[in-house]
Each structure stands twice: as C-alpha cells, then as structure tokens.
mmCIF file of C-alpha atoms and ligand atoms in Angstrom:
data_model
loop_
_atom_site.group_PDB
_atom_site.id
_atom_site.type_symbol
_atom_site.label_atom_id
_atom_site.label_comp_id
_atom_site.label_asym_id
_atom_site.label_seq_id
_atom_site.Cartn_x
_atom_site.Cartn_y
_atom_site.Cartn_z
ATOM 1 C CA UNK A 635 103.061 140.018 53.004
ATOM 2 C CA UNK A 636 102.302 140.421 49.445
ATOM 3 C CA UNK A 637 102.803 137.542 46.462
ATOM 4 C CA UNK A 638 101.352 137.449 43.306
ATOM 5 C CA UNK A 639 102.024 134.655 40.882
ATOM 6 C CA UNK A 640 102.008 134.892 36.860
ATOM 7 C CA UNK A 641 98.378 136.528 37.434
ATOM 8 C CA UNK A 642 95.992 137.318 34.867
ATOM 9 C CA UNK A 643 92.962 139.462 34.582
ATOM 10 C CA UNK A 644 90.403 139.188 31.171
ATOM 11 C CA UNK A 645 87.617 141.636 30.909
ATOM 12 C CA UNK A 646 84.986 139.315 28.674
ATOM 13 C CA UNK A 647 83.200 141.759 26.839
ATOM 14 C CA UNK A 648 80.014 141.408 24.031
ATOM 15 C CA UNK A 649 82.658 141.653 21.408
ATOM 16 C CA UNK A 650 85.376 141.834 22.690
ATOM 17 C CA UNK A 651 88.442 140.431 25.087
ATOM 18 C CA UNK A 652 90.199 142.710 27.081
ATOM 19 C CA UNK A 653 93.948 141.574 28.266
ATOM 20 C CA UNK A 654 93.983 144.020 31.512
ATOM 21 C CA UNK A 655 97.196 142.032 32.942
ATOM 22 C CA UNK A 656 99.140 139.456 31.872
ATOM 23 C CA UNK A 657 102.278 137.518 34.057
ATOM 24 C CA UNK A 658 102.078 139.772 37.144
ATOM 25 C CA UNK A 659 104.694 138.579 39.441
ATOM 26 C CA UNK A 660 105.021 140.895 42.501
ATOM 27 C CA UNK A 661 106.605 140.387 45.859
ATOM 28 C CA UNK A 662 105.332 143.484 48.682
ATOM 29 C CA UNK A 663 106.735 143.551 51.771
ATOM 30 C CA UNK A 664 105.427 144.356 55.190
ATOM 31 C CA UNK A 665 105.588 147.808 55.675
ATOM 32 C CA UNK A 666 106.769 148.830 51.978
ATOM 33 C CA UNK A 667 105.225 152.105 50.204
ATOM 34 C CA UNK A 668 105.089 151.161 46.725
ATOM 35 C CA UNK A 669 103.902 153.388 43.954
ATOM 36 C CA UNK A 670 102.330 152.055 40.360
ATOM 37 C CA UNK A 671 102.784 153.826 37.192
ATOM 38 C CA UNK A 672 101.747 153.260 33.700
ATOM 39 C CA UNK A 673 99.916 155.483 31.096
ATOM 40 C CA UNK A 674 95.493 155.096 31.091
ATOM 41 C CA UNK A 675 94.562 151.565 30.242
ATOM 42 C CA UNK A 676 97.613 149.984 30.966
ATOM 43 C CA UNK A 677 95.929 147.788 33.795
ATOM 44 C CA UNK A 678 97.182 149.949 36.913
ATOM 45 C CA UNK A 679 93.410 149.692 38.548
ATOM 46 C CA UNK A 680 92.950 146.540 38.025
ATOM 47 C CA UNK A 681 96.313 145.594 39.734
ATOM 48 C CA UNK A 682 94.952 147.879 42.589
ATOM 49 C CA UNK A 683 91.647 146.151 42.204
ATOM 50 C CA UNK A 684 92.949 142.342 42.657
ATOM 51 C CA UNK A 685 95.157 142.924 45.394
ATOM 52 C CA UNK A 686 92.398 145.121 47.248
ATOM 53 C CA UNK A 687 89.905 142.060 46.575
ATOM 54 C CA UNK A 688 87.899 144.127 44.795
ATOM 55 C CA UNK A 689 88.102 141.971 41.649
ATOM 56 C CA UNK A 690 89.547 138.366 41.413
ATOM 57 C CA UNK A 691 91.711 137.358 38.828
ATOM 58 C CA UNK A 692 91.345 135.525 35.420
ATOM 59 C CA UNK A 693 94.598 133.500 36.145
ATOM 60 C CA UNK A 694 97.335 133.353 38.842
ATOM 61 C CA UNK A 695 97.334 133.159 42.830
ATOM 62 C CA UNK A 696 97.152 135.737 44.988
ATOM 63 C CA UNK A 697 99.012 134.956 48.394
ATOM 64 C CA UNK A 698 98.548 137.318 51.553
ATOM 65 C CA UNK A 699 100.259 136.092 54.561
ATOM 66 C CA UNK A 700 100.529 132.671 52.784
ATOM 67 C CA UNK A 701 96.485 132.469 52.170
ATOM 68 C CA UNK A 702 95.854 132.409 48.313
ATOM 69 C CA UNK A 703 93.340 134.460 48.170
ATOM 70 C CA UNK A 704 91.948 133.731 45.090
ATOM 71 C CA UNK A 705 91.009 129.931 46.493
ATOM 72 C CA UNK A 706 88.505 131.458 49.555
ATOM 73 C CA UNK A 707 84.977 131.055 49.084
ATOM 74 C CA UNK A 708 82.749 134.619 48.526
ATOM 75 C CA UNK A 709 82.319 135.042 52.232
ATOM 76 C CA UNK A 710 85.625 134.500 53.304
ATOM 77 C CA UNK A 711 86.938 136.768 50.119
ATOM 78 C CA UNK A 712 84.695 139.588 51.489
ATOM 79 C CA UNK A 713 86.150 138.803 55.169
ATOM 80 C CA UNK A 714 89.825 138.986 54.093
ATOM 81 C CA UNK A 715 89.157 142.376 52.526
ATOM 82 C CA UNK A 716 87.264 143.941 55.674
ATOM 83 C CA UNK A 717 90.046 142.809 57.853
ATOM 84 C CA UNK A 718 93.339 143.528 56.138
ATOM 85 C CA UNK A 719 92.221 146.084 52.861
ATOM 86 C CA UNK A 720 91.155 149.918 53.074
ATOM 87 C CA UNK A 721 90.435 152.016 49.936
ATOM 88 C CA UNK A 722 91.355 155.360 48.972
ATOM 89 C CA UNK A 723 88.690 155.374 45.909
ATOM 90 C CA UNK A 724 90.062 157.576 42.919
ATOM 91 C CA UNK A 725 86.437 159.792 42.695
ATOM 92 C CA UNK A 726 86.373 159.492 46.763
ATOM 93 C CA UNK A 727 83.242 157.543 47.094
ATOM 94 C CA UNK A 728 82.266 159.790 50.000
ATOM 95 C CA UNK A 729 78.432 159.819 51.303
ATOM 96 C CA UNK A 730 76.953 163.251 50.925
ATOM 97 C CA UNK A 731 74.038 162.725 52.969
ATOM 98 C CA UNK A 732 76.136 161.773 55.561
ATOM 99 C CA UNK A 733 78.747 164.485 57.617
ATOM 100 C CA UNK A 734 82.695 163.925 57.330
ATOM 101 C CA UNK A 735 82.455 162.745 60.429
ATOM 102 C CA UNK A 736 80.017 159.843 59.539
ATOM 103 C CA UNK A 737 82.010 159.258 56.825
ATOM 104 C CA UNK A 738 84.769 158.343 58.536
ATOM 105 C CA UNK A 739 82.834 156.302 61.376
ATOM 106 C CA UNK A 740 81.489 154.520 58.906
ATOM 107 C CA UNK A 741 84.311 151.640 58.705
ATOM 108 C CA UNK A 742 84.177 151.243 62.243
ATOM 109 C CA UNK A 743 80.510 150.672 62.183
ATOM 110 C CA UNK A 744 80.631 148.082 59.553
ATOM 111 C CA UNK A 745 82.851 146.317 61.395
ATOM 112 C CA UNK A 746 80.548 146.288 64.525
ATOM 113 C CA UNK A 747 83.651 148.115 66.345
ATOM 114 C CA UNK A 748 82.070 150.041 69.857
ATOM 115 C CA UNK A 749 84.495 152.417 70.600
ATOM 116 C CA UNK A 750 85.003 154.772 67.714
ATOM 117 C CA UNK A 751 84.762 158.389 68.814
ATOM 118 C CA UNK A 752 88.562 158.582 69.676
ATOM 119 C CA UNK A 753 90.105 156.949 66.531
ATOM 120 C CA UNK A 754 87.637 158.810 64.429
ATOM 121 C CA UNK A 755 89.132 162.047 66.029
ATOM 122 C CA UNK A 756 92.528 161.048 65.657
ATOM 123 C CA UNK A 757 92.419 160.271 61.681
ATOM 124 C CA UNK A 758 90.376 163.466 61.334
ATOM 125 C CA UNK A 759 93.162 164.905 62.741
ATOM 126 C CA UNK A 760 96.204 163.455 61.441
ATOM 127 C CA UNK A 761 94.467 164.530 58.000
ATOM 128 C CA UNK A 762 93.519 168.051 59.091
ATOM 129 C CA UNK A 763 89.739 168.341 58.927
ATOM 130 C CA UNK A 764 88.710 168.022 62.537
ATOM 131 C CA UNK A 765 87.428 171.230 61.841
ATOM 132 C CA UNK A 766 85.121 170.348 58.594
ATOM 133 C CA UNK A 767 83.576 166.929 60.845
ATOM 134 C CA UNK A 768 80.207 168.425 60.919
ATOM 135 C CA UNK A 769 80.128 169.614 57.295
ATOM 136 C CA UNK A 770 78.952 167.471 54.124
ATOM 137 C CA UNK A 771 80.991 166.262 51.805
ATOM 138 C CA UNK A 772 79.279 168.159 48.861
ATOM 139 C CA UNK A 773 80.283 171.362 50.553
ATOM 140 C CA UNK A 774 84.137 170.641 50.224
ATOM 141 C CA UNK A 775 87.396 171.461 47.957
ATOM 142 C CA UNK A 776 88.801 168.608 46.597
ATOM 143 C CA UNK A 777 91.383 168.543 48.344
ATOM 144 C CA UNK A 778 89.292 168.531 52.106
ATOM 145 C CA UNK A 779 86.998 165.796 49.737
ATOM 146 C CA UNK A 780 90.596 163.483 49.379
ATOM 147 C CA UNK A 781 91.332 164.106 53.009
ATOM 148 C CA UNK A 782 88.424 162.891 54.100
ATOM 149 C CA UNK A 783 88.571 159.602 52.120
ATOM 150 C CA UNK A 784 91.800 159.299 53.479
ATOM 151 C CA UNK A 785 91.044 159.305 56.965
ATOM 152 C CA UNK A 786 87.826 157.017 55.879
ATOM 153 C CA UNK A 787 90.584 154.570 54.611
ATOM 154 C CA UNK A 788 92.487 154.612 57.893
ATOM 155 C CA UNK A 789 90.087 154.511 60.546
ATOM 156 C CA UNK A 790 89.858 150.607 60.755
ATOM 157 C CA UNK A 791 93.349 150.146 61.456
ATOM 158 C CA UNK A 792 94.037 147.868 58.428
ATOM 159 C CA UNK A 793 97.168 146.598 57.259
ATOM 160 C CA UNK A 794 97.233 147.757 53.518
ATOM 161 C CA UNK A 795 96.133 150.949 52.156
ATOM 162 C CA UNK A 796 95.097 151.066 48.668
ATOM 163 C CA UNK A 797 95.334 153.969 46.936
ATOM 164 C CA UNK A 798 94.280 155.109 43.240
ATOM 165 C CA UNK A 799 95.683 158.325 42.188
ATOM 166 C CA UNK A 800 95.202 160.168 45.245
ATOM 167 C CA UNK A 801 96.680 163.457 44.354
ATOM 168 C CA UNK A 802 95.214 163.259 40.508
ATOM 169 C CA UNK A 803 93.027 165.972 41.101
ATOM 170 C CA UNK A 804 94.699 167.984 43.648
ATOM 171 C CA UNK A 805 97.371 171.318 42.653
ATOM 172 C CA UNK A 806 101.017 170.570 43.849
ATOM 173 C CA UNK A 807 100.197 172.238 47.291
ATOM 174 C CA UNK A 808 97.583 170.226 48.243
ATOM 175 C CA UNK A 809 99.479 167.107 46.690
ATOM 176 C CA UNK A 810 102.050 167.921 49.013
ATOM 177 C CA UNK A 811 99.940 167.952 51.950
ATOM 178 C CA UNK A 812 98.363 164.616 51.257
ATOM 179 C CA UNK A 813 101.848 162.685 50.533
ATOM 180 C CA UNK A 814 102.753 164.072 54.229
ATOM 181 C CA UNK A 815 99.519 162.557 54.884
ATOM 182 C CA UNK A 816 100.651 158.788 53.311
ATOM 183 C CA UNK A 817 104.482 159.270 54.550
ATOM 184 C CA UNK A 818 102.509 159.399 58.184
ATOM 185 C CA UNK A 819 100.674 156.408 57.179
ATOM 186 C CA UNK A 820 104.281 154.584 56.365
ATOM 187 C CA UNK A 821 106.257 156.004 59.506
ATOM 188 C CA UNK A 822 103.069 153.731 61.748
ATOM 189 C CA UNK A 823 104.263 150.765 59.530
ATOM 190 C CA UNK A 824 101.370 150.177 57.407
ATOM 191 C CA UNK A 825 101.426 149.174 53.749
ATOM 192 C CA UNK A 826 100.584 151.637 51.330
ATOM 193 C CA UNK A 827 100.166 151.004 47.372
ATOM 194 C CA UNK A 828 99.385 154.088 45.571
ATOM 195 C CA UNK A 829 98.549 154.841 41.912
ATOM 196 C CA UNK A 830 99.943 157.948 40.041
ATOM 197 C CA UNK A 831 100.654 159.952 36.945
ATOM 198 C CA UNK A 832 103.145 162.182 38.727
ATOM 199 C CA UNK A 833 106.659 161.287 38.535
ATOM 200 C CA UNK A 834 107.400 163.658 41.812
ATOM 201 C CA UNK A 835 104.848 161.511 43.473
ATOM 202 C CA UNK A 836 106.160 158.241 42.730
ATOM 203 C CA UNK A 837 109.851 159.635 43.677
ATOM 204 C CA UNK A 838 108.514 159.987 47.177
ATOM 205 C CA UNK A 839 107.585 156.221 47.511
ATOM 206 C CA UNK A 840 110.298 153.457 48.500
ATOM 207 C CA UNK A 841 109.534 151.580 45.113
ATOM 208 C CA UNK A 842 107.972 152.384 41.595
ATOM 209 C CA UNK A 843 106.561 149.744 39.615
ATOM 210 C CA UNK A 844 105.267 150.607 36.203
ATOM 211 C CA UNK A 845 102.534 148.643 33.729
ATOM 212 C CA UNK A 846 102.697 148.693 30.348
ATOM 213 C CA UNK A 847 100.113 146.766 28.057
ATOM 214 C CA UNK A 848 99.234 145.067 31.369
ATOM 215 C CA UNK A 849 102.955 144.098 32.207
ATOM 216 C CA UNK A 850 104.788 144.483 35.093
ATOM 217 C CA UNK A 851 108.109 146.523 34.399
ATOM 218 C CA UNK A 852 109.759 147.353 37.655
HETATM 219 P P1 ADP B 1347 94.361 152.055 34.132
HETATM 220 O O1 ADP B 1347 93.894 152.159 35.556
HETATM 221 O O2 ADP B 1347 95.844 151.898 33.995
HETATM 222 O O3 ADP B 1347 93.854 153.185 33.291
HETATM 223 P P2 ADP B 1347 92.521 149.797 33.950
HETATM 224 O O4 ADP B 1347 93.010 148.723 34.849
HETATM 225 O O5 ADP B 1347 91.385 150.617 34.424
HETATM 226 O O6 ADP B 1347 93.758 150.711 33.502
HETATM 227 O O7 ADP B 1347 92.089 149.141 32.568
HETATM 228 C C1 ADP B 1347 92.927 148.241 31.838
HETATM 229 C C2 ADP B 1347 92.153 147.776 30.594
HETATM 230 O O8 ADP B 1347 91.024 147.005 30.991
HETATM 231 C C3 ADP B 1347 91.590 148.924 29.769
HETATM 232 O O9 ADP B 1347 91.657 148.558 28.414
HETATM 233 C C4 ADP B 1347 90.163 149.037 30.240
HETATM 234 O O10 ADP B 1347 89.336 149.551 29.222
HETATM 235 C C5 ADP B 1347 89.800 147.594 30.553
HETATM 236 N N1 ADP B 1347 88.828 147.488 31.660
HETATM 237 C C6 ADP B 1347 88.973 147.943 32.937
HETATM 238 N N2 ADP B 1347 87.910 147.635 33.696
HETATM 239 C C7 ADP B 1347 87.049 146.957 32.882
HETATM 240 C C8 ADP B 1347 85.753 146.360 33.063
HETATM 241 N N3 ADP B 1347 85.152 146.378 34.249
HETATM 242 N N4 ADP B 1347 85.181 145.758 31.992
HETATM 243 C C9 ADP B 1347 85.792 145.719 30.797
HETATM 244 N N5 ADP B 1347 87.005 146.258 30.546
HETATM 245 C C10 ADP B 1347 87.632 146.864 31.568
HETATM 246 MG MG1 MG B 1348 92.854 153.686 36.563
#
C-alpha cells in the first residue's frame, strides 16, 4: 500500500538546517499495524507527518497505491489525504465548543457525507463514550479526551490511521483500553501506524520500526 523511497525531510530554519530524516526506505502493507520508535527529535513525527500528507518531503517519493504522492498538485495532495488518511493528533486537537458528538461528525461533514448518525454511534461506541456524546471536550479525562479523537479518526472509514503517541499521556489502564481500541481497528483490516515511547506498546503491534538521528532502523 505503502512505499517510501530514500526520502528526505529538511526543516530550513533562520540559522539553521535541520536533518529530520534522511534515506527512509519503508515498505507498509495493506492491513499491517506498525509501530515507530525512536527517542524525542529523532524524526518519528515527521515520518508520521509525510506519510499522513501533512508535510511533503525535502527528497524522495512517496508511493500510495502506486500514486507518488509527492508529484500531485496542492488540491489533489489535500484530496488524497481526505480520502485515504485519518489522524489521531498527539494533543487531540478536539473542538471544545463543539460536543463529542460533533466532534466526531465532524469528518463526515467535511466530506459532504449525508448519512452520519449511525456510524457516528457506532465509533462512539466501539470507543466507549456513547455515554459522554453530549458533553464537551473540556469537561473530560484524558483518557475519554484520546477516545474521542479516536473515534474522530475513524468515523470516515479511511484506509490508514495515523497515530502519534496515543497512549503518551494515558496510565497503563487506560493505555490498555485504547490498544483494545487500535487491535479493533486492525481485526476490520485497516492500516494503523502508531507512534510510542512504550516498549509494551510497540510489543503489541505486528512490526516496530525505530528512528534514530532521522534513520530508519527496523
Ligand atoms: P520526534 O517526533 O521524534 O520527537 P520530530 O519529527 O518532531 O521528532 O523532529 C525531528 C527534528 O526536526 C527535531 O530536531 C525537531 O526539532 C525538528 N523539527 C520538527 N518539526 C520542525 C519544524 N516544523 N520546523 C523546524 N524544525 C522542526
Ligand atoms: Mg513527536
């Protein structure tokens, strides 16, 4: 699904140059839950970031179902990501003026879909805050706040799930919870790429890459 050739990302600062990644050749399979390790700085985001189509790369292609990527003009870019990338953002990105429930319509909206009340309720539930729809986001734990971005993430039926340390804030209860959550996610056959510090985390994914300096070490 997934190929990235020799890719690059620079950071062109005032002063300053910043290598983020250098020669990242990955392969990810259809289907695949992959987890990405490194210590802070070592480029994990950023990896996270190009193959969301969040950012585009200094150097390198970026194939997704054959398609480089990095070759499609802004509006296609954008239109590749809305189609085939969801976001599980590492501070949640949530909307507090908006209910849990609005939060998680909200991808369906954006993507002009009519009929959303049913897969709404079924991500609300698969994550285990039906109850907490009608609440905002400001009023919940952290762990209801990750929840919530995590149905957010799923609602639109996307192939690839992009996660950035989704249990980073979360005690090893609730971290449990949520990887139930993602090994869910995996059983319907969808891609998941998730970042993380924990090592018990990682364990529970089908492959661990790790970064260092912005290198891939597999
Ligand atoms: P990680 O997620 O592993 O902590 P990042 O991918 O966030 O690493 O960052 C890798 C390197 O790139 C770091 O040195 C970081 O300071 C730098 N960096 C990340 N994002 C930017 C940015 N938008 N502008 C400039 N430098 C950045
Ligand atoms: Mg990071």
């Amino acid at each position: 699904m997934i190929k990235l050739e020799n890719i690059g990302k620079i950071y062109y600062g005032k002063k300053v140059e910043t290598h983020a990644l250098s020669g990242v050749n990955l392969e990810i399979e259809r289907g695949e839950s992959v987890a990405v390790t490194g210590t802070s700085g070592s480029g994990k985001t950023t990896l996270l970031n190009i193959l969301g189509a969040m950012v585009h790369p200094t150097s390198g292609a970026y194939f997704y179902n054959g398609t480089d990527v990095t070759k499609l003009g802004k509006k296609k870019f954008h239109q590749f990501r809305k189609e085939h990338i969801s976001f599980v953002f590492q501070h949640f990105e949530l909307m507090d003026n908006y209910s849990v429930y609005e939060n998680v319509e909200m991808p369906l909206l954006a993507r002009g879909i009519k009929k959303r009340k049913e897969k709404v309720e079924k991500y609300l539930e698969l994550t285990g805050i039906s109850g907490l729809a009608g609440k905002k986001p400001n009023c919940l734990s952290g762990g209801e706040k990750q929840r919530c971005a995590i149905a957010r993430a799923l609602v639109a039926d996307t192939d690839l799930i992009l996660a950035d340390e989704p249990t980073g804030a979360l005690d090893s209860r609730t971290t449990d919870s949520i990887l139930k959550v993602f090994e869910e996610i995996h059983s319907m056959g969808r891609t998941v790429v998730l970042i993380t510090h924990d090592q018990n985390v990682a364990s529970r994914c089908g492959r661990i890459l790790h970064i260092e300096d912005g290198k891939l070490v597999e």
